[in-house]
Amino acid sequence: MTTLAQVALLLTLLAEPLLALAADLRAHLRARRGAALHGPAPVPVADLTVVVPVRGDVHELEMLEDLRDEGERVLLVATAAHPSAYLRRLWSTAGRHGFRVHLVGAARRSGGATHDGTSRTGLLRAAHDVLTSGYVVVLDPGTSLARPPAQLVGELVAAGLDLATVTTDVPPHGVLARLQGVEDALVARRRRRAPWLARGGAHVARRAVHGDLLRRHTCFGPGDEAELAVLAAARGLCVGHLDARALGRGTGRVRHWWARRVVEAAGAFRLAVVNVHLAVRHPGLRLGPLVASFAAVPLLWWGVLRAPAALAAGLLVHGLLSAVRTRSGPDVVVWLHPVHVLVRALVVLPLGVLVHLAVAVRTGRSGVLRVHDAWWADEIAREQVVRRLPGPGPARATDWWARR
């Protein structure tokens, strides 16, 4: 038992930097062999809409200055249940920069609640009621792109992707932000094979694909951002990661940083464990390591209590490998990262399970992904019926209707 716990402890501490170094070595060997093919430069595509879901924070409206050059291609989506003062500020900001506004739901009544509970995913789903462009760029308020949105869409088209994620960095101010920078650097190359590992709310997609994915989205809460890419990959769509960078807001206080980590763990538990059938049916999703991480928590606790030597060796080697990978040996934050990984495995993951159970009990939903509709399910408006009917007969309901 102790030997097994030692192995689990060392794998937990060393898997992340070893995988990062292996990915770097593989990329270096491919470059030496000339395997990297460079196609024609992407052509910017202007047929897009930048969708920004706003949630009632006045400071969010002050962070929309970076999108002023996009003008009417920006669509601000908010719930109509916000206070009138906030809505006036919203319309003022939109009018000053030429943005469009789409309000969702009923207006707030006097003395009622200030928020109708519409989630970010719900706002994005409602935005498709007014979208007409061919492509969608989704940004959170306060997130600025390093490249113009038209260029991002051009890269999406050139790569032949249906949906692409974009990594959101944070300013390296403070220990927490620098710690997140080390974590992002270790998983940078792995995002190309598993785009749902990208942190942040920025992504690019074809409008038709985006609307269909949001229609199937569970809107569960934890894991909603990663669910979109996982759902697209499970449906056989082309999902990738763009090397473009986006700059988001800082991590804030320790309490906010901790809460975000626990919510991310709850989302990982839902996507990997609750939807374990996806890990079995679609090995390319690479959800198996997440399942193993949750299953190994008892062994990790046993290893920490019974094998302190393995724990110390794992922390030291992890720090060395992280320093080599990030090329920042003197930085003390790099040596704090193995402690962060250990705390995440021992404490954050179990708390994520509890958060998932609490959300499931409160909402009455399990968070199971609905990858495919049943053949008897109602079709959405303006969608062509392409499902095969049961038994002998025409392949499509539209064919049957045309022969009447």
mmCIF file of C-alpha atoms in Angstrom:
data_model
loop_
_atom_site.group_PDB
_atom_site.id
_atom_site.type_symbol
_atom_site.label_atom_id
_atom_site.label_comp_id
_atom_site.label_asym_id
_atom_site.label_seq_id
_atom_site.Cartn_x
_atom_site.Cartn_y
_atom_site.Cartn_z
ATOM 1 C CA MET A 1 0.000 0.000 0.000
ATOM 2 C CA THR A 2 2.802 2.414 0.898
ATOM 3 C CA THR A 3 4.682 1.660 -2.327
ATOM 4 C CA LEU A 4 1.572 2.292 -4.387
ATOM 5 C CA ALA A 5 1.003 5.550 -2.522
ATOM 6 C CA GLN A 6 4.591 6.625 -3.219
ATOM 7 C CA VAL A 7 4.146 5.946 -6.928
ATOM 8 C CA ALA A 8 0.880 7.913 -7.000
ATOM 9 C CA LEU A 9 2.508 10.791 -5.133
ATOM 10 C CA LEU A 10 5.490 10.975 -7.494
ATOM 11 C CA LEU A 11 3.263 10.746 -10.575
ATOM 12 C CA THR A 12 1.071 13.560 -9.286
ATOM 13 C CA LEU A 13 4.026 15.836 -8.607
ATOM 14 C CA LEU A 14 6.103 15.028 -11.684
ATOM 15 C CA ALA A 15 3.535 14.401 -14.424
ATOM 16 C CA GLU A 16 2.967 18.061 -15.292
ATOM 17 C CA PRO A 17 6.617 19.175 -15.778
ATOM 18 C CA LEU A 18 7.600 15.899 -17.458
ATOM 19 C CA LEU A 19 4.758 16.189 -19.965
ATOM 20 C CA ALA A 20 5.732 19.806 -20.626
ATOM 21 C CA LEU A 21 9.362 18.875 -21.296
ATOM 22 C CA ALA A 22 8.286 15.956 -23.500
ATOM 23 C CA ALA A 23 6.067 18.263 -25.552
ATOM 24 C CA ASP A 24 8.945 20.723 -25.970
ATOM 25 C CA LEU A 25 11.288 17.929 -27.046
ATOM 26 C CA ARG A 26 8.778 16.621 -29.555
ATOM 27 C CA ALA A 27 8.287 20.105 -31.031
ATOM 28 C CA HIS A 28 12.071 20.568 -31.250
ATOM 29 C CA LEU A 29 12.545 17.256 -33.075
ATOM 30 C CA ARG A 30 9.734 18.044 -35.497
ATOM 31 C CA ALA A 31 11.308 21.419 -36.243
ATOM 32 C CA ARG A 32 14.698 19.824 -36.923
ATOM 33 C CA ARG A 33 13.113 17.333 -39.325
ATOM 34 C CA GLY A 34 11.259 20.133 -41.057
ATOM 35 C CA ALA A 35 7.919 18.605 -40.158
ATOM 36 C CA ALA A 36 6.330 21.945 -39.395
ATOM 37 C CA LEU A 37 4.459 23.007 -42.504
ATOM 38 C CA HIS A 38 3.725 26.675 -42.998
ATOM 39 C CA GLY A 39 0.760 27.366 -45.210
ATOM 40 C CA PRO A 40 -0.317 30.688 -46.676
ATOM 41 C CA ALA A 41 -0.819 33.577 -44.304
ATOM 42 C CA PRO A 42 -4.374 33.751 -42.917
ATOM 43 C CA VAL A 43 -6.622 36.328 -44.531
ATOM 44 C CA PRO A 44 -8.623 38.474 -42.076
ATOM 45 C CA VAL A 45 -12.354 37.768 -42.127
ATOM 46 C CA ALA A 46 -14.668 40.667 -41.309
ATOM 47 C CA ASP A 47 -17.915 38.663 -41.196
ATOM 48 C CA LEU A 48 -17.899 38.341 -37.420
ATOM 49 C CA THR A 49 -19.570 39.481 -34.232
ATOM 50 C CA VAL A 50 -17.730 40.044 -30.967
ATOM 51 C CA VAL A 51 -20.129 38.865 -28.248
ATOM 52 C CA VAL A 52 -19.467 40.233 -24.761
ATOM 53 C CA PRO A 53 -21.711 38.941 -21.924
ATOM 54 C CA VAL A 54 -21.963 41.533 -19.142
ATOM 55 C CA ARG A 55 -23.196 40.540 -15.715
ATOM 56 C CA GLY A 56 -24.060 43.782 -13.913
ATOM 57 C CA ASP A 57 -20.662 45.071 -12.788
ATOM 58 C CA VAL A 58 -20.151 48.752 -13.589
ATOM 59 C CA HIS A 59 -16.389 48.227 -13.769
ATOM 60 C CA GLU A 60 -16.941 45.781 -16.634
ATOM 61 C CA LEU A 61 -18.356 48.585 -18.766
ATOM 62 C CA GLU A 62 -15.231 50.646 -18.187
ATOM 63 C CA MET A 63 -13.111 47.810 -19.600
ATOM 64 C CA LEU A 64 -14.684 47.868 -23.067
ATOM 65 C CA GLU A 65 -12.434 50.623 -24.405
ATOM 66 C CA ASP A 66 -10.219 48.141 -26.261
ATOM 67 C CA LEU A 67 -13.154 47.168 -28.509
ATOM 68 C CA ARG A 68 -14.023 50.685 -29.626
ATOM 69 C CA ASP A 69 -12.454 50.126 -33.066
ATOM 70 C CA GLU A 70 -14.852 47.230 -33.751
ATOM 71 C CA GLY A 71 -17.931 49.458 -33.495
ATOM 72 C CA GLU A 72 -21.203 47.793 -34.444
ATOM 73 C CA ARG A 73 -19.557 44.384 -34.722
ATOM 74 C CA VAL A 74 -19.592 44.265 -30.902
ATOM 75 C CA LEU A 75 -22.739 42.884 -29.268
ATOM 76 C CA LEU A 76 -23.214 43.425 -25.536
ATOM 77 C CA VAL A 77 -25.558 40.831 -24.018
ATOM 78 C CA ALA A 78 -27.106 41.474 -20.606
ATOM 79 C CA THR A 79 -30.206 40.598 -18.673
ATOM 80 C CA ALA A 80 -33.002 43.160 -18.580
ATOM 81 C CA ALA A 81 -33.453 42.548 -14.846
ATOM 82 C CA HIS A 82 -30.529 44.800 -13.944
ATOM 83 C CA PRO A 83 -31.276 48.111 -12.180
ATOM 84 C CA SER A 84 -32.227 51.008 -14.429
ATOM 85 C CA ALA A 85 -29.088 52.931 -13.447
ATOM 86 C CA TYR A 86 -26.893 50.132 -14.733
ATOM 87 C CA LEU A 87 -28.903 49.799 -17.945
ATOM 88 C CA ARG A 88 -28.566 53.539 -18.596
ATOM 89 C CA ARG A 89 -24.822 53.206 -18.131
ATOM 90 C CA LEU A 90 -24.828 50.227 -20.482
ATOM 91 C CA TRP A 91 -26.673 52.110 -23.227
ATOM 92 C CA SER A 92 -24.412 55.128 -22.740
ATOM 93 C CA THR A 93 -21.280 53.023 -23.188
ATOM 94 C CA ALA A 94 -22.744 51.292 -26.231
ATOM 95 C CA GLY A 95 -23.782 54.578 -27.823
ATOM 96 C CA ARG A 96 -20.384 56.150 -27.251
ATOM 97 C CA HIS A 97 -18.545 53.341 -29.060
ATOM 98 C CA GLY A 98 -21.240 52.254 -31.518
ATOM 99 C CA PHE A 99 -21.852 48.863 -29.879
ATOM 100 C CA ARG A 100 -25.078 46.910 -30.193
ATOM 101 C CA VAL A 101 -27.027 45.762 -27.130
ATOM 102 C CA HIS A 102 -29.262 42.735 -26.653
ATOM 103 C CA LEU A 103 -31.267 42.504 -23.423
ATOM 104 C CA VAL A 104 -32.462 39.099 -22.256
ATOM 105 C CA GLY A 105 -35.517 38.422 -20.114
ATOM 106 C CA ALA A 106 -38.055 40.719 -18.485
ATOM 107 C CA ALA A 107 -37.304 44.104 -17.001
ATOM 108 C CA ARG A 108 -36.734 44.395 -13.267
ATOM 109 C CA ARG A 109 -39.768 45.244 -11.187
ATOM 110 C CA SER A 110 -39.714 47.848 -8.473
ATOM 111 C CA GLY A 111 -38.441 46.311 -5.250
ATOM 112 C CA GLY A 112 -37.525 43.039 -6.970
ATOM 113 C CA ALA A 113 -34.244 41.262 -7.214
ATOM 114 C CA THR A 114 -31.370 42.955 -8.963
ATOM 115 C CA HIS A 115 -30.398 39.872 -10.938
ATOM 116 C CA ASP A 116 -32.472 37.211 -12.618
ATOM 117 C CA GLY A 117 -29.808 34.534 -12.351
ATOM 118 C CA THR A 118 -29.018 34.351 -16.076
ATOM 119 C CA SER A 119 -25.674 32.602 -16.431
ATOM 120 C CA ARG A 120 -22.909 33.513 -18.821
ATOM 121 C CA THR A 121 -23.750 30.517 -20.985
ATOM 122 C CA GLY A 122 -27.421 31.518 -20.962
ATOM 123 C CA LEU A 123 -26.518 34.991 -22.193
ATOM 124 C CA LEU A 124 -24.412 33.530 -25.000
ATOM 125 C CA ARG A 125 -27.263 31.235 -25.983
ATOM 126 C CA ALA A 126 -29.688 34.164 -26.074
ATOM 127 C CA ALA A 127 -27.287 36.171 -28.235
ATOM 128 C CA HIS A 128 -27.916 33.805 -31.138
ATOM 129 C CA ASP A 129 -31.443 35.166 -31.403
ATOM 130 C CA VAL A 130 -29.995 38.269 -33.085
ATOM 131 C CA LEU A 131 -26.706 37.029 -34.566
ATOM 132 C CA THR A 132 -26.419 36.972 -38.351
ATOM 133 C CA SER A 133 -22.658 36.951 -38.965
ATOM 134 C CA GLY A 134 -20.803 33.876 -40.093
ATOM 135 C CA TYR A 135 -18.404 33.769 -37.142
ATOM 136 C CA VAL A 136 -18.488 34.571 -33.446
ATOM 137 C CA VAL A 137 -15.711 35.829 -31.174
ATOM 138 C CA VAL A 138 -16.620 35.552 -27.486
ATOM 139 C CA LEU A 139 -14.827 37.769 -24.979
ATOM 140 C CA ASP A 140 -15.322 38.371 -21.300
ATOM 141 C CA PRO A 141 -15.402 42.018 -20.160
ATOM 142 C CA GLY A 142 -11.905 43.200 -19.394
ATOM 143 C CA THR A 143 -10.271 40.718 -21.779
ATOM 144 C CA SER A 144 -8.236 42.281 -24.577
ATOM 145 C CA LEU A 145 -6.926 40.437 -27.621
ATOM 146 C CA ALA A 146 -3.353 40.747 -28.821
ATOM 147 C CA ARG A 147 -4.595 40.545 -32.435
ATOM 148 C CA PRO A 148 -7.662 41.997 -34.133
ATOM 149 C CA PRO A 149 -10.734 39.720 -34.032
ATOM 150 C CA ALA A 150 -10.804 39.585 -37.843
ATOM 151 C CA GLN A 151 -7.322 38.081 -37.840
ATOM 152 C CA LEU A 152 -8.349 35.459 -35.281
ATOM 153 C CA VAL A 153 -11.279 34.437 -37.452
ATOM 154 C CA GLY A 154 -8.916 34.266 -40.428
ATOM 155 C CA GLU A 155 -6.670 31.879 -38.509
ATOM 156 C CA LEU A 156 -9.713 29.777 -37.619
ATOM 157 C CA VAL A 157 -10.714 29.537 -41.281
ATOM 158 C CA ALA A 158 -7.162 28.835 -42.468
ATOM 159 C CA ALA A 159 -6.823 25.990 -39.951
ATOM 160 C CA GLY A 160 -10.169 24.495 -40.988
ATOM 161 C CA LEU A 161 -11.526 24.605 -37.434
ATOM 162 C CA ASP A 162 -15.097 24.831 -36.241
ATOM 163 C CA LEU A 163 -14.182 26.112 -32.784
ATOM 164 C CA ALA A 164 -10.911 27.349 -31.309
ATOM 165 C CA THR A 165 -9.890 28.355 -27.810
ATOM 166 C CA VAL A 166 -7.604 31.238 -26.877
ATOM 167 C CA THR A 167 -5.425 31.334 -23.779
ATOM 168 C CA THR A 168 -6.139 34.222 -21.425
ATOM 169 C CA ASP A 169 -3.087 35.465 -19.542
ATOM 170 C CA VAL A 170 -3.154 37.694 -16.489
ATOM 171 C CA PRO A 171 -0.770 40.570 -15.690
ATOM 172 C CA PRO A 172 2.218 39.200 -13.712
ATOM 173 C CA HIS A 173 1.495 41.341 -10.677
ATOM 174 C CA GLY A 174 1.598 39.491 -7.381
ATOM 175 C CA VAL A 175 2.498 35.978 -6.358
ATOM 176 C CA LEU A 176 -0.829 34.443 -7.404
ATOM 177 C CA ALA A 177 -0.644 35.838 -10.940
ATOM 178 C CA ARG A 178 2.952 34.692 -11.359
ATOM 179 C CA LEU A 179 2.014 31.269 -10.015
ATOM 180 C CA GLN A 180 -0.712 31.032 -12.628
ATOM 181 C CA GLY A 181 1.839 32.066 -15.263
ATOM 182 C CA VAL A 182 4.067 29.123 -14.321
ATOM 183 C CA GLU A 183 1.095 26.771 -14.517
ATOM 184 C CA ASP A 184 0.088 28.092 -17.944
ATOM 185 C CA ALA A 185 3.660 27.750 -19.219
ATOM 186 C CA LEU A 186 3.753 24.072 -18.236
ATOM 187 C CA VAL A 187 0.565 23.202 -20.136
ATOM 188 C CA ALA A 188 1.077 25.578 -23.082
ATOM 189 C CA ARG A 189 1.897 22.961 -25.731
ATOM 190 C CA ARG A 190 -0.597 20.426 -24.379
ATOM 191 C CA ARG A 191 -3.434 22.807 -25.250
ATOM 192 C CA ARG A 192 -2.883 22.065 -28.923
ATOM 193 C CA ARG A 193 -3.918 18.450 -28.317
ATOM 194 C CA ALA A 194 -6.478 19.249 -25.621
ATOM 195 C CA PRO A 195 -7.851 22.755 -26.330
ATOM 196 C CA TRP A 196 -10.289 22.555 -23.402
ATOM 197 C CA LEU A 197 -7.300 22.972 -21.056
ATOM 198 C CA ALA A 198 -7.195 26.655 -22.007
ATOM 199 C CA ARG A 199 -8.192 28.901 -19.134
ATOM 200 C CA GLY A 200 -10.367 31.899 -19.844
ATOM 201 C CA GLY A 201 -13.560 32.853 -21.583
ATOM 202 C CA ALA A 202 -12.210 33.770 -25.024
ATOM 203 C CA HIS A 203 -12.993 31.525 -27.974
ATOM 204 C CA VAL A 204 -13.745 31.743 -31.697
ATOM 205 C CA ALA A 205 -16.266 29.637 -33.610
ATOM 206 C CA ARG A 206 -18.481 29.376 -36.626
ATOM 207 C CA ARG A 207 -21.862 30.821 -35.738
ATOM 208 C CA ALA A 208 -23.889 27.775 -36.786
ATOM 209 C CA VAL A 209 -21.656 25.439 -34.779
ATOM 210 C CA HIS A 210 -21.601 27.770 -31.787
ATOM 211 C CA GLY A 211 -25.381 28.030 -31.679
ATOM 212 C CA ASP A 212 -25.844 24.267 -31.933
ATOM 213 C CA LEU A 213 -23.344 23.624 -29.128
ATOM 214 C CA LEU A 214 -25.007 26.162 -26.854
ATOM 215 C CA ARG A 215 -28.367 24.539 -27.542
ATOM 216 C CA ARG A 216 -26.969 21.269 -26.192
ATOM 217 C CA HIS A 217 -25.057 22.932 -23.349
ATOM 218 C CA THR A 218 -26.094 21.914 -19.835
ATOM 219 C CA CYS A 219 -25.636 25.411 -18.303
ATOM 220 C CA PHE A 220 -24.696 23.559 -15.120
ATOM 221 C CA GLY A 221 -22.234 26.137 -13.811
ATOM 222 C CA PRO A 222 -18.819 24.658 -12.920
ATOM 223 C CA GLY A 223 -17.048 23.518 -16.067
ATOM 224 C CA ASP A 224 -19.251 25.463 -18.484
ATOM 225 C CA GLU A 225 -16.294 27.053 -20.301
ATOM 226 C CA ALA A 226 -14.506 23.752 -20.938
ATOM 227 C CA GLU A 227 -17.761 21.950 -21.719
ATOM 228 C CA LEU A 228 -18.179 23.819 -24.996
ATOM 229 C CA ALA A 229 -14.895 22.496 -26.433
ATOM 230 C CA VAL A 230 -15.398 19.003 -24.974
ATOM 231 C CA LEU A 231 -18.884 18.840 -26.445
ATOM 232 C CA ALA A 232 -17.617 19.942 -29.855
ATOM 233 C CA ALA A 233 -14.826 17.353 -29.863
ATOM 234 C CA ALA A 234 -17.201 14.590 -28.758
ATOM 235 C CA ARG A 235 -19.496 15.460 -31.660
ATOM 236 C CA GLY A 236 -16.640 15.026 -34.111
ATOM 237 C CA LEU A 237 -16.150 18.705 -34.902
ATOM 238 C CA CYS A 238 -12.750 20.238 -35.614
ATOM 239 C CA VAL A 239 -11.570 21.835 -32.372
ATOM 240 C CA GLY A 240 -8.189 23.498 -31.939
ATOM 241 C CA HIS A 241 -6.224 26.088 -30.053
ATOM 242 C CA LEU A 242 -4.970 29.372 -31.492
ATOM 243 C CA ASP A 243 -1.560 30.618 -30.426
ATOM 244 C CA ALA A 244 -2.943 34.134 -30.109
ATOM 245 C CA ARG A 245 -2.892 35.512 -26.597
ATOM 246 C CA ALA A 246 -5.527 37.410 -24.668
ATOM 247 C CA LEU A 247 -4.907 39.517 -21.587
ATOM 248 C CA GLY A 248 -7.471 39.295 -18.816
ATOM 249 C CA ARG A 249 -7.941 40.772 -15.411
ATOM 250 C CA GLY A 250 -5.772 39.787 -12.476
ATOM 251 C CA THR A 251 -6.577 37.009 -10.062
ATOM 252 C CA GLY A 252 -7.558 39.481 -7.339
ATOM 253 C CA ARG A 253 -7.525 38.489 -3.699
ATOM 254 C CA VAL A 254 -6.619 35.106 -2.291
ATOM 255 C CA ARG A 255 -10.265 34.375 -1.587
ATOM 256 C CA HIS A 256 -11.244 34.933 -5.242
ATOM 257 C CA TRP A 257 -8.272 32.927 -6.480
ATOM 258 C CA TRP A 258 -9.120 30.034 -4.156
ATOM 259 C CA ALA A 259 -12.803 30.079 -5.113
ATOM 260 C CA ARG A 260 -11.911 29.992 -8.807
ATOM 261 C CA ARG A 261 -9.613 27.006 -8.296
ATOM 262 C CA VAL A 262 -12.315 25.082 -6.431
ATOM 263 C CA VAL A 263 -14.873 25.837 -9.154
ATOM 264 C CA GLU A 264 -12.393 24.659 -11.799
ATOM 265 C CA ALA A 265 -11.937 21.416 -9.844
ATOM 266 C CA ALA A 266 -15.712 20.983 -9.688
ATOM 267 C CA GLY A 267 -15.887 21.442 -13.451
ATOM 268 C CA ALA A 268 -13.097 18.918 -13.996
ATOM 269 C CA PHE A 269 -14.939 16.404 -11.808
ATOM 270 C CA ARG A 270 -18.134 16.876 -13.794
ATOM 271 C CA LEU A 271 -16.516 16.556 -17.219
ATOM 272 C CA ALA A 272 -14.191 13.665 -16.360
ATOM 273 C CA VAL A 273 -15.934 11.608 -13.662
ATOM 274 C CA VAL A 274 -19.646 12.342 -14.033
ATOM 275 C CA ASN A 275 -19.245 12.045 -17.809
ATOM 276 C CA VAL A 276 -16.795 9.137 -17.621
ATOM 277 C CA HIS A 277 -18.503 7.610 -20.661
ATOM 278 C CA LEU A 278 -16.872 10.343 -22.749
ATOM 279 C CA ALA A 279 -13.420 9.308 -21.530
ATOM 280 C CA VAL A 280 -14.188 5.712 -22.553
ATOM 281 C CA ARG A 281 -15.834 6.396 -25.913
ATOM 282 C CA HIS A 282 -13.535 9.258 -26.924
ATOM 283 C CA PRO A 283 -9.960 8.599 -25.732
ATOM 284 C CA GLY A 284 -8.816 11.576 -27.791
ATOM 285 C CA LEU A 285 -10.437 13.880 -25.250
ATOM 286 C CA ARG A 286 -7.668 12.890 -22.802
ATOM 287 C CA LEU A 287 -10.015 12.903 -19.823
ATOM 288 C CA GLY A 288 -8.489 9.730 -18.388
ATOM 289 C CA PRO A 289 -5.746 11.517 -16.404
ATOM 290 C CA LEU A 290 -8.386 13.662 -14.721
ATOM 291 C CA VAL A 291 -10.318 10.562 -13.695
ATOM 292 C CA ALA A 292 -7.107 9.083 -12.268
ATOM 293 C CA SER A 293 -6.388 12.311 -10.368
ATOM 294 C CA PHE A 294 -9.669 12.123 -8.477
ATOM 295 C CA ALA A 295 -9.323 8.379 -7.881
ATOM 296 C CA ALA A 296 -5.799 8.788 -6.461
ATOM 297 C CA VAL A 297 -6.707 11.298 -3.725
ATOM 298 C CA PRO A 298 -6.873 8.668 -0.916
ATOM 299 C CA LEU A 299 -3.527 7.224 -2.032
ATOM 300 C CA LEU A 300 -1.983 10.687 -2.038
ATOM 301 C CA TRP A 301 -3.056 11.316 1.535
ATOM 302 C CA TRP A 302 -1.621 7.935 2.530
ATOM 303 C CA GLY A 303 1.652 8.771 0.781
ATOM 304 C CA VAL A 304 1.949 12.171 2.469
ATOM 305 C CA LEU A 305 1.440 10.632 5.901
ATOM 306 C CA ARG A 306 3.502 7.474 5.381
ATOM 307 C CA ALA A 307 6.202 8.433 2.852
ATOM 308 C CA PRO A 308 7.672 11.872 3.668
ATOM 309 C CA ALA A 309 10.883 11.028 1.802
ATOM 310 C CA ALA A 310 9.012 10.497 -1.477
ATOM 311 C CA LEU A 311 7.107 13.721 -0.845
ATOM 312 C CA ALA A 312 10.295 15.742 -0.350
ATOM 313 C CA ALA A 313 11.945 14.193 -3.415
ATOM 314 C CA GLY A 314 8.892 14.868 -5.563
ATOM 315 C CA LEU A 315 8.704 18.510 -4.492
ATOM 316 C CA LEU A 316 12.405 19.050 -5.185
ATOM 317 C CA VAL A 317 12.423 17.378 -8.613
ATOM 318 C CA HIS A 318 9.221 19.188 -9.614
ATOM 319 C CA GLY A 319 10.828 22.520 -8.748
ATOM 320 C CA LEU A 320 13.946 21.687 -10.765
ATOM 321 C CA LEU A 321 11.976 20.557 -13.819
ATOM 322 C CA SER A 322 9.697 23.601 -13.651
ATOM 323 C CA ALA A 323 12.718 25.903 -13.428
ATOM 324 C CA VAL A 324 14.255 24.234 -16.481
ATOM 325 C CA ARG A 325 11.009 24.437 -18.461
ATOM 326 C CA THR A 326 10.226 28.078 -17.620
ATOM 327 C CA ARG A 327 13.895 29.185 -17.639
ATOM 328 C CA SER A 328 13.345 31.113 -14.413
ATOM 329 C CA GLY A 329 15.405 29.263 -11.830
ATOM 330 C CA PRO A 330 15.999 32.173 -9.418
ATOM 331 C CA ASP A 331 12.278 32.974 -9.257
ATOM 332 C CA VAL A 332 10.919 31.774 -5.922
ATOM 333 C CA VAL A 333 7.428 31.362 -7.431
ATOM 334 C CA VAL A 334 8.686 28.453 -9.542
ATOM 335 C CA TRP A 335 9.656 26.631 -6.362
ATOM 336 C CA LEU A 336 6.237 27.355 -4.859
ATOM 337 C CA HIS A 337 4.488 25.693 -7.786
ATOM 338 C CA PRO A 338 5.045 22.082 -6.580
ATOM 339 C CA VAL A 339 3.431 23.044 -3.277
ATOM 340 C CA HIS A 340 0.507 24.457 -5.247
ATOM 341 C CA VAL A 341 0.202 21.187 -7.192
ATOM 342 C CA LEU A 342 0.214 19.198 -3.952
ATOM 343 C CA VAL A 343 -2.453 21.388 -2.339
ATOM 344 C CA ARG A 344 -4.556 21.136 -5.480
ATOM 345 C CA ALA A 345 -4.373 17.338 -5.446
ATOM 346 C CA LEU A 346 -4.970 16.910 -1.714
ATOM 347 C CA VAL A 347 -7.462 19.667 -0.917
ATOM 348 C CA VAL A 348 -8.843 21.425 -3.993
ATOM 349 C CA LEU A 349 -9.963 18.288 -5.836
ATOM 350 C CA PRO A 350 -11.999 16.911 -2.890
ATOM 351 C CA LEU A 351 -13.543 20.344 -2.368
ATOM 352 C CA GLY A 352 -14.436 20.390 -6.065
ATOM 353 C CA VAL A 353 -16.362 17.143 -5.620
ATOM 354 C CA LEU A 354 -18.330 18.683 -2.746
ATOM 355 C CA VAL A 355 -19.069 21.812 -4.794
ATOM 356 C CA HIS A 356 -20.351 19.698 -7.676
ATOM 357 C CA LEU A 357 -22.641 17.752 -5.353
ATOM 358 C CA ALA A 358 -23.929 20.981 -3.802
ATOM 359 C CA VAL A 359 -24.708 22.481 -7.225
ATOM 360 C CA ALA A 360 -26.366 19.240 -8.362
ATOM 361 C CA VAL A 361 -28.614 19.158 -5.288
ATOM 362 C CA ARG A 362 -29.474 22.844 -5.564
ATOM 363 C CA THR A 363 -30.295 22.770 -9.281
ATOM 364 C CA GLY A 364 -31.658 19.227 -9.513
ATOM 365 C CA ARG A 365 -29.355 18.429 -12.447
ATOM 366 C CA SER A 366 -26.483 16.005 -12.735
ATOM 367 C CA GLY A 367 -24.438 17.824 -15.367
ATOM 368 C CA VAL A 368 -24.323 14.900 -17.806
ATOM 369 C CA LEU A 369 -23.494 16.075 -21.324
ATOM 370 C CA ARG A 370 -26.035 15.489 -24.067
ATOM 371 C CA VAL A 371 -23.786 14.870 -27.051
ATOM 372 C CA HIS A 372 -26.492 13.609 -29.426
ATOM 373 C CA ASP A 373 -30.218 14.213 -29.503
ATOM 374 C CA ALA A 374 -32.663 11.332 -29.522
ATOM 375 C CA TRP A 375 -34.259 10.751 -32.907
ATOM 376 C CA TRP A 376 -37.668 11.763 -31.533
ATOM 377 C CA ALA A 377 -36.421 15.084 -30.102
ATOM 378 C CA ASP A 378 -37.951 18.299 -31.407
ATOM 379 C CA GLU A 379 -35.939 20.093 -34.033
ATOM 380 C CA ILE A 380 -34.889 23.665 -33.450
ATOM 381 C CA ALA A 381 -36.211 26.370 -35.734
ATOM 382 C CA ARG A 382 -34.601 26.762 -39.151
ATOM 383 C CA GLU A 383 -32.668 23.489 -38.803
ATOM 384 C CA GLN A 384 -32.918 20.915 -41.558
ATOM 385 C CA VAL A 385 -34.075 17.481 -40.425
ATOM 386 C CA VAL A 386 -31.316 15.016 -41.250
ATOM 387 C CA ARG A 387 -31.945 12.136 -38.822
ATOM 388 C CA ARG A 388 -32.785 8.696 -40.153
ATOM 389 C CA LEU A 389 -36.328 7.601 -39.401
ATOM 390 C CA PRO A 390 -36.847 4.260 -37.612
ATOM 391 C CA GLY A 391 -37.663 1.233 -39.722
ATOM 392 C CA PRO A 392 -37.770 1.020 -43.522
ATOM 393 C CA GLY A 393 -38.507 4.092 -45.541
ATOM 394 C CA PRO A 394 -36.887 7.377 -46.548
ATOM 395 C CA ALA A 395 -33.700 8.446 -44.806
ATOM 396 C CA ARG A 396 -34.924 11.905 -43.846
ATOM 397 C CA ALA A 397 -38.194 13.304 -42.645
ATOM 398 C CA THR A 398 -37.926 16.044 -45.273
ATOM 399 C CA ASP A 399 -37.828 13.358 -47.981
ATOM 400 C CA TRP A 400 -40.974 11.778 -46.586
ATOM 401 C CA TRP A 401 -42.728 15.150 -46.487
ATOM 402 C CA ALA A 402 -41.724 15.929 -50.084
ATOM 403 C CA ARG A 403 -43.272 12.658 -51.334
ATOM 404 C CA ARG A 404 -46.671 13.337 -49.819
#
